Amino acid sequence: MTLNVNRRQSFKFKLCLWIFALATLAFAAVFMACVHFLKIEVKNDLDALVNAKLDYALRALDEGLTTTVVSSENLVSISKSPFVKNRRDSIYSLCQHFLDANPRIQGVAVGYEPGVVKGHEKGFAPYIMRTKDGYINRDLSQTKDYRNANWYKVAHDTGKPCWSKPFIESNGTIITSYNVPLKDNSGKVYAVIAVDLNLNVMADSLQQLRPYPTAMLTVVDKDGTFVAHPNRDYILNESLQSLISKADYAPNERILNDIKAGKRGSDNYETKEDKIFIFYAPVKKNGWTITLEVPRKEIAKGYDKMFQAMLLDMIIGVVLLVVVCVIIINRMTRPLELFADAAKSISHGDFDVNLPMIKDRNELYDLRQAFVSMKGSLQTYITQLADTTKSKAIIEGELNTARKIQMAMIPKIFPPYPDRKELDIYGSLTPAKAVGGDLYDFVLDGDDFYFVIGDVSGKGVPASLFMAITRSLFRNNVTHAKSPAAVATLLNNALAQDNEENMFVTMFIGCCNLKTGVFTCCNCGHNAPATNGKIVSTNPVTIAPGQDVHFMTSAPTNIPIGVMENYPFEEISMQLEPGIKIMLYTDGITEAENAKAELYGEERFLKTLSSIPIEASVKEAVTTLIDDVHRHAGNAEQSDDITVLCMGYI
């Protein structure tokens, strides 16, 4: 037998789902932590690597600049000697020896003030430049006014050594010069020595320091103009600001501001193709800045591979875990499915179904033992239930027979005496259980019409037996006792004797002489009847028909029948005029409850009777009252017998 369970709602599915969810969360948490620390590690490694490269580049650049400065100072010292100072041949020879001794120096120029060198009254500026084939010598004073050139003018005017702005020689070499003024004893500048540093060689050597093939190392001067750049066209022609103005992406202005301020740091900016990390450091000697730009995709090559490997490992781990868990869960929950199938078979009455064997003494073993115990208990219970059901069926059959016998005692033929036109009577009894304790009855003895309504204490079979006895005693004694009080006395003495169960019955006994209209009644602890009559005289009491329905409270109330022997019951007589109706009822009418536990009540009882026309028959009056009680109760279960008896004197 297969257990028909929606797999999406099964215990096994939910357990697998929970394990999958928790495993995924755990793996994801570990994965995210690894990714986080991997990012930190990659960033730290990048910072360490790039800063090491920057430091090396700074040292290399600083070394070249320092060498140039020291060489220039040595040259200045030699140039001041009397042997060299005013001799043209000595100056050229000195500069050539200087270049031979300093291979990093591209060229040397010495610009004199007019008249300092003999024979050069308009000025003299010898310049020696290194070439592939040797040296080139020329006098700058022959081609232009060198004294207005940047390298000469700034050093001459300030009287201090300075670096000139980079420039491009006629052969395409990018040059920057360190310019030192020569002063006489009075402090007057009489010449300026310019030592040229070849930036092409520096730029090529710096590019070897790139940590990644696609990284870009540049050098910019104080104004942000490129002094060294992988793209030679950018050198001295482009600046950071010009490139930013041409960019098709949002620039990071903070980077440019830090570089201009001479700060060391790192930042990044986004292009359409990639994210670029930039690191920068200032050159203290001349205010330049070295920048190193690294694309993210270059940095992330190893990171992305590790990320993909870790992600793949996580997915494989989750899948393997789920597969293993599903196999284990299937194996462990298989007995539960078998137990469920067995329970279903047992629910259909198959107590011979085999239960799965459990070898290990665990919870499933305890469950099997519980199933075995349940099978035995259910078999015993069903056997007992069958016997009980059989017995109950017998009892119900007997109760149905008792109900039929009881209801057969109650008069059901109306009108009971068709030849007595002055009498109209109708009654109804609805037990709350199979048998009830309410009764009504009537007997015609000549012209005297005796009628009674009663309510036995308790319910069920005892009340119905007590009711049957009471009804039989009423019929046996009504012809011997000539008044309702006498009938009540005989009934009371008979029922009170040997009444070990202390049962009693409330009764209202009435007798109406159909010729004279004299009505005598004895109320034995019962509800006061209602009438549509009104008192028109007091001696004797006369009741005439009218619209005012009220309770007959003038009749004395005695104790119920069967409570105490030899009780002196009292009665009252009155004169009825034709048209009078007397409505007798039990408390099942006024105490009928609806679903809200609200009682029908005496007020609604009188209101319903008042709505019945005077000319209506007693059957119509009884039917109207009972229908209204049922409307009030609705679907609420009937809790007490409902009995109504209405007599009309016509």
XYZ file of C-alpha atoms in Angstrom:
650
model
C 0.000 0.000 0.000
C 1.415 3.396 -0.976
C 0.996 6.419 1.241
C -0.706 9.104 -0.825
C 1.052 12.233 0.433
C 1.756 15.460 -1.390
C 5.559 15.414 -1.562
C 5.798 19.176 -1.166
C 4.115 18.830 2.217
C 5.720 15.594 3.394
C 7.946 15.455 6.437
C 10.785 14.063 4.327
C 10.544 16.925 1.826
C 10.452 19.551 4.564
C 13.426 17.956 6.333
C 15.430 17.909 3.092
C 14.394 21.483 2.382
C 15.498 22.633 5.834
C 18.847 20.851 5.518
C 19.345 22.347 2.064
C 18.469 25.825 3.317
C 20.689 25.607 6.403
C 23.570 24.064 4.453
C 23.273 26.752 1.794
C 23.234 29.469 4.447
C 26.232 27.948 6.220
C 28.209 27.522 3.003
C 27.165 30.999 1.881
C 28.283 32.498 5.201
C 31.665 30.753 4.965
C 31.923 31.710 1.296
C 31.148 35.365 1.985
C 33.628 35.420 4.864
C 36.312 33.906 2.631
C 35.498 36.389 -0.133
C 35.659 39.248 2.365
C 39.048 38.220 3.739
C 40.264 37.402 0.239
C 39.395 40.933 -0.851
C 41.264 42.327 2.127
C 44.256 40.104 1.387
C 44.249 41.040 -2.306
C 43.995 44.725 -1.391
C 46.832 44.425 1.129
C 48.989 42.547 -1.370
C 48.229 45.137 -4.040
C 49.039 48.006 -1.676
C 52.289 46.361 -0.630
C 53.320 45.524 -4.188
C 52.422 48.898 -5.697
C 53.896 50.912 -2.852
C 57.105 48.899 -3.131
C 57.212 49.700 -6.859
C 56.491 53.367 -6.142
C 59.234 53.486 -3.536
C 61.662 51.884 -5.958
C 60.668 54.361 -8.687
C 61.074 57.248 -6.251
C 64.522 56.019 -5.286
C 65.512 55.562 -8.936
C 64.250 59.009 -9.879
C 65.732 60.553 -6.778
C 69.045 58.892 -7.525
C 69.085 60.350 -11.041
C 68.161 63.806 -9.760
C 70.630 63.623 -6.886
C 73.417 62.510 -9.223
C 72.623 65.423 -11.497
C 72.657 67.872 -8.569
C 75.959 66.552 -7.153
C 77.592 66.494 -10.596
C 76.405 70.037 -11.212
C 77.888 71.241 -7.930
C 81.222 69.613 -8.802
C 81.166 71.253 -12.201
C 80.431 74.615 -10.594
C 83.456 74.273 -8.311
C 85.774 73.510 -11.216
C 84.296 76.278 -13.389
C 85.210 78.904 -10.823
C 88.934 78.156 -11.067
C 90.971 80.961 -12.723
C 92.386 78.516 -15.191
C 88.960 77.738 -16.638
C 86.972 80.826 -15.892
C 87.979 83.036 -18.825
C 89.316 80.540 -21.333
C 87.039 79.318 -24.063
C 89.011 76.174 -24.905
C 89.202 75.189 -21.261
C 85.429 75.531 -20.888
C 84.697 73.174 -23.802
C 87.312 70.718 -22.582
C 85.893 70.814 -19.035
C 82.303 70.143 -20.259
C 83.417 67.205 -22.412
C 85.342 65.640 -19.540
C 82.243 66.165 -17.366
C 80.025 64.274 -19.832
C 82.576 61.490 -20.074
C 82.485 61.102 -16.302
C 78.660 61.205 -15.993
C 76.975 58.932 -18.564
C 73.485 59.812 -17.254
C 73.992 63.475 -18.229
C 72.740 64.333 -21.740
C 74.470 67.680 -22.137
C 76.028 70.728 -20.444
C 75.599 74.435 -21.194
C 77.414 77.375 -19.618
C 75.900 80.753 -20.251
C 78.089 83.784 -19.470
C 77.123 87.361 -19.068
C 78.434 89.635 -21.887
C 82.129 90.583 -21.563
C 82.964 87.886 -18.991
C 84.819 85.741 -21.559
C 87.442 87.532 -23.590
C 86.451 88.104 -27.197
C 82.768 87.622 -26.463
C 81.540 91.046 -25.606
C 77.911 90.119 -26.520
C 77.910 86.963 -24.517
C 79.102 83.420 -24.728
C 77.163 80.162 -24.103
C 79.043 76.976 -25.034
C 76.835 73.821 -25.175
C 78.039 70.237 -25.504
C 75.424 67.475 -26.128
C 75.965 63.723 -26.174
C 75.004 61.861 -29.375
C 75.308 58.279 -30.632
C 78.454 59.159 -32.543
C 80.122 61.414 -29.978
C 79.499 64.999 -28.965
C 78.108 68.114 -30.634
C 79.561 71.481 -29.667
C 77.892 74.777 -30.365
C 77.595 78.303 -29.032
C 73.981 79.076 -28.089
C 74.708 82.792 -28.344
C 75.049 82.398 -32.101
C 71.453 81.216 -32.633
C 69.316 82.931 -29.997
C 69.386 85.086 -26.910
C 70.034 82.373 -24.346
C 69.662 84.898 -21.515
C 65.884 84.910 -22.015
C 65.702 81.125 -21.911
C 64.014 79.554 -18.867
C 67.082 77.656 -17.717
C 69.216 80.814 -17.624
C 66.770 83.506 -16.626
C 65.251 81.833 -13.535
C 68.631 80.869 -12.041
C 70.130 84.286 -12.889
C 67.243 86.287 -11.487
C 66.785 84.232 -8.295
C 70.475 83.553 -7.741
C 69.512 79.998 -6.626
C 69.857 76.577 -8.215
C 66.626 75.346 -9.820
C 65.178 72.714 -12.112
C 63.887 73.984 -15.417
C 60.646 72.923 -17.002
C 61.155 69.874 -19.225
C 61.567 70.564 -22.918
C 62.147 68.640 -26.148
C 65.427 68.884 -27.962
C 65.603 69.121 -31.746
C 66.458 65.421 -31.896
C 63.317 64.516 -29.959
C 65.043 63.939 -26.643
C 63.044 65.102 -23.611
C 65.282 67.096 -21.333
C 65.099 68.718 -17.934
C 68.054 70.715 -16.658
C 69.453 71.533 -13.263
C 70.563 75.171 -13.385
C 73.189 76.598 -11.010
C 74.183 80.317 -10.989
C 77.923 81.258 -10.793
C 78.638 84.274 -8.611
C 81.697 86.452 -8.161
C 83.066 87.596 -4.833
C 80.497 90.373 -4.660
C 77.662 87.891 -5.122
C 76.852 88.978 -8.638
C 75.793 86.248 -11.074
C 78.150 86.171 -14.015
C 77.184 82.823 -15.499
C 74.683 79.935 -15.271
C 75.568 76.267 -15.687
C 72.780 74.018 -17.018
C 73.192 70.231 -16.677
C 70.700 68.324 -18.853
C 69.070 65.081 -17.666
C 67.700 62.759 -20.367
C 64.102 61.934 -19.314
C 63.677 59.366 -22.116
C 66.089 57.004 -20.407
C 64.410 57.665 -17.043
C 60.940 57.006 -18.485
C 62.036 53.744 -20.111
C 63.663 52.530 -16.922
C 60.576 53.441 -14.860
C 58.274 51.418 -17.140
C 60.209 48.318 -16.150
C 58.861 48.765 -12.632
C 55.214 48.127 -13.604
C 53.753 45.312 -11.409
C 51.328 44.190 -14.140
C 51.613 44.199 -17.960
C 48.625 46.524 -18.360
C 49.617 48.827 -15.499
C 50.705 52.331 -16.460
C 53.446 54.309 -14.697
C 53.661 58.071 -15.367
C 55.469 61.122 -14.010
C 53.866 64.574 -13.935
C 55.383 67.933 -13.013
C 53.977 70.507 -10.634
C 51.355 71.587 -13.167
C 50.234 68.050 -13.869
C 51.918 67.900 -17.269
C 53.221 64.480 -18.223
C 57.007 64.226 -17.995
C 57.039 60.453 -18.475
C 54.276 58.418 -20.083
C 54.063 55.113 -22.038
C 52.529 57.117 -24.856
C 55.309 59.475 -25.974
C 52.793 61.764 -27.649
C 51.430 62.695 -24.221
C 54.784 63.863 -22.829
C 54.807 67.673 -22.428
C 51.684 67.791 -24.634
C 49.032 66.479 -22.257
C 48.271 66.838 -18.568
C 46.065 65.133 -16.050
C 43.577 67.981 -16.336
C 43.453 67.808 -20.153
C 42.870 64.058 -20.118
C 40.110 64.450 -17.519
C 38.399 67.100 -19.642
C 38.389 64.690 -22.611
C 37.204 61.652 -20.647
C 33.724 60.203 -21.309
C 33.304 59.112 -17.683
C 32.879 60.958 -14.394
C 36.361 61.959 -13.088
C 37.499 61.600 -9.487
C 38.528 65.162 -8.668
C 40.003 64.107 -5.330
C 42.864 62.335 -7.109
C 43.863 65.463 -9.061
C 43.656 67.632 -5.925
C 45.867 65.238 -3.926
C 48.467 65.139 -6.696
C 48.553 68.930 -6.982
C 48.908 69.169 -3.189
C 51.898 66.810 -3.248
C 50.182 64.090 -1.188
C 50.889 60.398 -1.279
C 47.905 58.070 -1.448
C 45.651 55.832 -3.513
C 42.142 56.011 -4.949
C 40.128 54.722 -7.881
C 37.885 55.890 -10.688
C 35.401 54.208 -12.996
C 35.661 54.090 -16.766
C 33.202 52.516 -19.153
C 35.453 49.490 -19.538
C 36.802 48.913 -16.032
C 37.599 50.215 -12.596
C 41.070 51.758 -12.329
C 43.082 51.849 -9.086
C 45.634 54.659 -8.989
C 48.544 55.075 -6.569
C 50.632 58.270 -6.425
C 53.677 59.581 -4.557
C 55.464 62.980 -4.753
C 59.134 63.520 -5.709
C 60.397 65.888 -3.019
C 63.402 67.258 -4.933
C 61.530 68.915 -7.786
C 57.786 68.669 -6.957
C 57.005 66.001 -9.529
C 54.631 63.100 -8.849
C 54.888 59.453 -9.873
C 51.538 57.736 -10.596
C 50.843 54.048 -11.088
C 47.499 52.993 -12.534
C 46.323 49.362 -12.324
C 43.094 48.099 -13.972
C 40.834 46.013 -11.766
C 40.634 43.178 -14.290
C 44.412 42.846 -14.029
C 44.281 42.676 -10.239
C 41.208 40.444 -10.218
C 42.594 37.739 -12.523
C 43.775 35.614 -9.637
C 40.960 36.802 -7.387
C 38.284 35.895 -9.937
C 39.793 32.453 -10.430
C 39.805 31.862 -6.693
C 36.265 33.238 -6.439
C 35.033 30.905 -9.157
C 36.842 27.955 -7.613
C 35.379 28.699 -4.186
C 31.890 29.156 -5.650
C 32.162 25.891 -7.528
C 33.391 24.140 -4.377
C 30.454 25.568 -2.423
C 27.907 24.428 -5.024
C 29.450 20.960 -5.212
C 29.551 20.782 -1.410
C 25.882 21.780 -1.065
C 24.794 19.343 -3.778
C 26.790 16.476 -2.259
C 25.476 17.275 1.208
C 21.880 17.372 -0.021
C 22.298 14.133 -1.982
C 23.799 12.378 1.031
C 21.115 13.803 3.323
C 18.323 12.750 0.941
C 19.706 9.203 0.818
C 20.048 9.051 4.602
C 16.652 10.664 5.211
C 14.993 8.299 2.721
C 16.504 5.373 4.543
C 15.589 6.677 7.982
C 12.049 7.772 7.096
C 11.152 4.626 5.148
C 9.904 2.905 8.346
C 7.735 5.978 9.027
C 6.099 5.587 5.608
C 5.529 1.910 6.324
C 4.040 2.783 9.704
C 1.782 5.355 7.997
C 0.631 2.711 5.486
C 0.020 0.316 8.345
C -1.952 2.935 10.269
C -4.118 3.515 7.214
C -4.765 -0.218 6.887
C -5.598 -0.433 10.591
C -8.009 2.490 10.189
C -9.855 0.387 7.579
C -10.087 -2.546 9.994
C -7.132 -4.606 8.811
C -5.553 -5.589 12.126
C -3.453 -8.321 10.511
C -1.256 -5.843 8.634
C 2.482 -6.448 9.076
C 4.475 -3.768 10.859
C 8.053 -2.957 9.739
C 10.753 -4.646 11.776
C 13.048 -2.329 13.748
C 16.259 -3.955 14.986
C 17.805 -1.014 16.793
C 16.267 -0.003 20.103
C 15.598 3.605 19.197
C 12.583 5.884 18.807
C 11.342 3.891 15.800
C 11.478 0.722 17.910
C 9.369 2.478 20.567
C 6.980 3.595 17.814
C 6.594 -0.002 16.622
C 5.865 -1.165 20.156
C 3.277 1.600 20.447
C 1.683 0.415 17.179
C 1.556 -3.161 18.483
C -0.070 -1.933 21.683
C -2.445 0.248 19.682
C -3.500 -2.703 17.496
C -4.349 -4.763 20.545
C -6.147 -1.897 22.246
C -8.110 -1.085 19.092
C -9.153 -4.690 18.622
C -10.369 -4.827 22.210
C -12.044 -1.453 21.905
C -13.799 -2.332 18.647
C -15.031 -5.596 20.139
C -16.346 -3.731 23.178
C -17.754 -1.008 20.947
C -19.588 -3.611 18.885
C -21.067 -5.100 22.048
C -21.920 -1.630 23.343
C -23.474 -0.656 20.021
C -25.529 -3.830 20.021
C -26.654 -3.158 23.579
C -27.357 0.463 22.733
C -29.404 -0.605 19.745
C -31.445 -2.866 22.004
C -31.864 -0.033 24.526
C -32.793 2.425 21.787
C -35.308 -0.074 20.454
C -36.773 -0.441 23.917
C -36.799 3.347 24.359
C -38.574 3.768 21.040
C -41.124 1.221 22.204
C -41.435 3.061 25.528
C -41.860 6.350 23.651
C -44.624 4.840 21.556
C -46.300 3.478 24.684
C -45.942 6.804 26.476
C -47.212 8.824 23.561
C -50.099 6.366 23.226
C -51.185 7.380 26.747
C -51.474 11.014 25.692
C -54.796 11.932 24.061
C -54.305 12.700 20.400
C -57.853 12.795 19.054
C -59.285 16.306 18.888
C -62.026 17.183 19.441
C -62.336 14.240 21.868
C -66.095 14.706 22.416
C -67.708 15.951 19.200
C -71.189 15.980 20.726
C -70.203 18.467 23.424
C -70.270 21.672 21.412
C -69.538 23.829 24.473
C -66.024 22.311 24.751
C -62.920 22.964 22.613
C -59.577 21.434 23.697
C -56.188 20.748 22.041
C -52.854 19.553 23.390
C -49.259 18.937 22.247
C -46.289 17.188 23.898
C -42.746 17.115 22.483
C -40.248 15.224 24.699
C -36.633 16.506 24.911
C -35.341 12.891 24.951
C -36.692 9.573 23.705
C -39.154 9.611 26.601
C -40.182 12.519 28.751
C -41.667 13.477 32.100
C -44.429 15.864 30.970
C -48.065 14.821 30.771
C -51.482 16.120 29.975
C -54.802 14.289 30.124
C -58.558 14.920 30.424
C -61.665 12.926 31.406
C -65.399 13.741 30.905
C -67.540 12.616 33.861
C -71.077 13.542 33.014
C -71.116 17.293 32.617
C -67.862 17.681 34.542
C -64.782 17.938 32.320
C -61.569 17.181 34.262
C -58.197 18.073 32.699
C -54.649 18.078 34.000
C -51.098 19.116 32.937
C -47.996 18.031 34.781
C -44.191 18.162 34.820
C -42.284 15.353 36.575
C -38.981 16.229 38.214
C -36.024 14.953 36.180
C -35.945 13.584 32.663
C -35.558 10.349 30.777
C -36.825 6.892 31.708
C -37.406 7.510 35.469
C -39.463 10.611 34.729
C -41.452 8.786 32.044
C -42.302 5.925 34.451
C -43.320 8.393 37.149
C -45.403 10.212 34.544
C -47.154 6.967 33.501
C -47.996 6.166 37.119
C -49.287 9.687 37.724
C -51.471 9.606 34.619
C -52.952 6.188 35.624
C -53.673 7.394 39.149
C -55.325 10.514 37.751
C -57.655 8.447 35.569
C -58.453 6.002 38.410
C -59.229 8.670 41.014
C -60.914 11.426 39.010
C -64.328 9.712 39.081
C -64.131 8.997 42.834
C -63.094 12.421 43.971
C -65.544 15.121 42.998
C -63.158 18.123 43.029
C -59.628 19.001 41.765
C -58.354 19.357 45.378
C -59.662 15.888 46.232
C -58.005 14.438 43.124
C -54.720 16.149 44.108
C -54.983 14.703 47.642
C -55.479 11.142 46.382
C -52.628 11.463 43.877
C -50.292 13.014 46.455
C -50.872 10.346 49.099
C -50.375 7.551 46.563
C -47.141 8.986 45.076
C -45.596 10.235 48.357
C -45.909 6.780 49.938
C -42.610 4.780 49.635
C -41.106 7.483 47.363
C -37.465 6.587 48.005
C -36.239 8.497 44.930
C -37.973 11.681 46.213
C -39.537 12.314 42.829
C -42.437 14.698 42.491
C -44.653 16.243 39.851
C -46.004 19.761 39.497
C -49.614 19.704 38.301
C -52.477 21.962 37.432
C -55.843 20.158 37.813
C -59.008 21.810 36.519
C -62.685 20.873 36.297
C -65.249 22.743 34.198
C -68.994 22.024 34.372
C -69.972 22.278 30.749
C -73.585 23.185 31.572
C -73.066 25.857 34.223
C -69.623 27.126 33.220
C -68.352 26.804 36.794
C -64.571 26.300 36.692
C -62.716 24.830 39.690
C -58.930 24.417 39.773
C -56.099 23.300 42.047
C -52.505 24.441 41.299
C -49.933 22.016 42.728
C -46.670 23.941 42.321
C -47.161 24.377 38.561
C -46.918 27.410 36.283
C -49.994 29.606 36.507
C -52.099 29.160 33.330
C -52.838 32.080 31.065
C -56.303 33.179 29.985
C -57.819 35.742 27.669
C -60.539 36.512 30.233
C -61.176 39.470 32.498
C -62.861 39.613 35.914
C -66.346 41.209 35.627
C -67.651 40.443 39.131
C -66.177 39.315 42.407
C -68.927 37.226 44.024
C -68.697 34.705 42.550
C -65.614 35.469 40.430
C -66.668 35.751 36.817
C -64.264 35.744 33.870
C -65.446 37.122 30.528
C -63.484 36.833 27.246
C -61.343 39.810 26.119
C -58.043 40.822 24.420
C -56.141 41.163 27.720
C -54.153 37.930 28.168
C -52.806 37.412 31.698
C -51.818 34.727 34.156
C -54.416 33.306 36.528
C -52.473 34.214 39.676
C -55.572 34.361 41.906
C -55.606 30.559 42.249
C -53.753 29.410 45.423
C -50.480 27.571 44.784
C -49.954 24.308 46.649
C -46.887 22.089 46.938
C -46.091 19.635 44.116
C -47.642 16.173 44.144
C -45.594 13.470 45.921
C -43.650 15.709 48.270
C -45.534 15.169 51.537
C -48.497 12.930 52.490
C -51.808 14.345 53.752
C -51.096 17.848 52.534
C -54.313 20.000 52.595
C -54.659 21.083 48.964
C -56.776 24.169 48.260
C -58.795 24.990 45.177
C -60.715 27.982 43.764
C -63.893 28.237 41.714
C -64.989 30.871 39.199
C -67.649 31.427 36.576
C -66.570 31.202 32.929
C -68.439 32.999 30.216
C -68.450 31.549 26.677
C -65.356 32.475 24.622
C -62.854 31.945 27.405
C -59.572 30.119 26.614
C -57.295 28.725 29.332
C -53.711 27.994 28.185
C -51.816 25.473 30.313
C -48.088 24.798 29.683
C -44.915 23.438 31.239
C -41.675 25.379 31.839
C -40.248 23.936 28.606
C -42.098 26.848 26.929
C -40.900 29.825 28.979
C -37.406 28.370 29.586
C -36.674 27.454 25.951
C -33.193 28.779 25.038
C -31.711 29.962 21.767
C -28.040 29.724 20.667
C -27.214 32.787 22.816
C -28.702 31.098 25.929
C -31.586 33.630 25.949
C -34.873 32.381 27.479
C -38.203 32.575 25.673
C -39.659 34.161 28.828
C -43.121 34.967 30.177
C -43.198 38.400 28.507
C -42.863 36.964 24.987
C -45.246 34.162 25.977
C -48.032 36.660 26.842
C -47.196 38.791 23.795
C -47.606 35.787 21.483
C -50.944 34.796 23.077
C -52.172 38.392 22.805
C -51.541 38.316 19.054
C -53.960 35.369 18.611
C -57.483 36.525 17.588
C -60.332 35.806 20.046
C -62.221 33.838 17.434
C -59.224 31.534 16.763
C -59.582 27.910 17.776
C -57.592 26.386 20.618
C -55.611 24.337 18.040
C -54.618 27.541 16.232
C -53.593 29.061 19.581
C -51.424 26.046 20.523
C -49.859 25.821 17.047
C -49.059 29.572 16.992
C -47.391 29.389 20.408
C -45.262 26.303 19.613
C -44.160 27.736 16.239
C -42.990 30.944 17.921
C -41.040 28.950 20.511
C -39.280 27.048 17.714
C -38.467 30.321 15.933
C -36.895 31.616 19.131
C -34.851 28.474 19.774
C -33.602 28.226 16.173
C -30.957 25.497 15.859
C -30.378 25.258 19.621
C -30.898 21.796 21.094
C -34.164 21.300 22.993
C -33.291 21.035 26.678
C -36.730 20.293 28.225
C -40.060 18.748 27.307
C -42.454 21.169 25.615
C -46.093 20.564 26.593
C -49.111 22.768 25.929
C -52.831 22.150 26.676
C -55.469 24.727 25.814
C -59.164 24.461 26.867
C -61.831 26.673 25.393
C -65.327 27.160 26.880
C -67.693 27.961 24.006
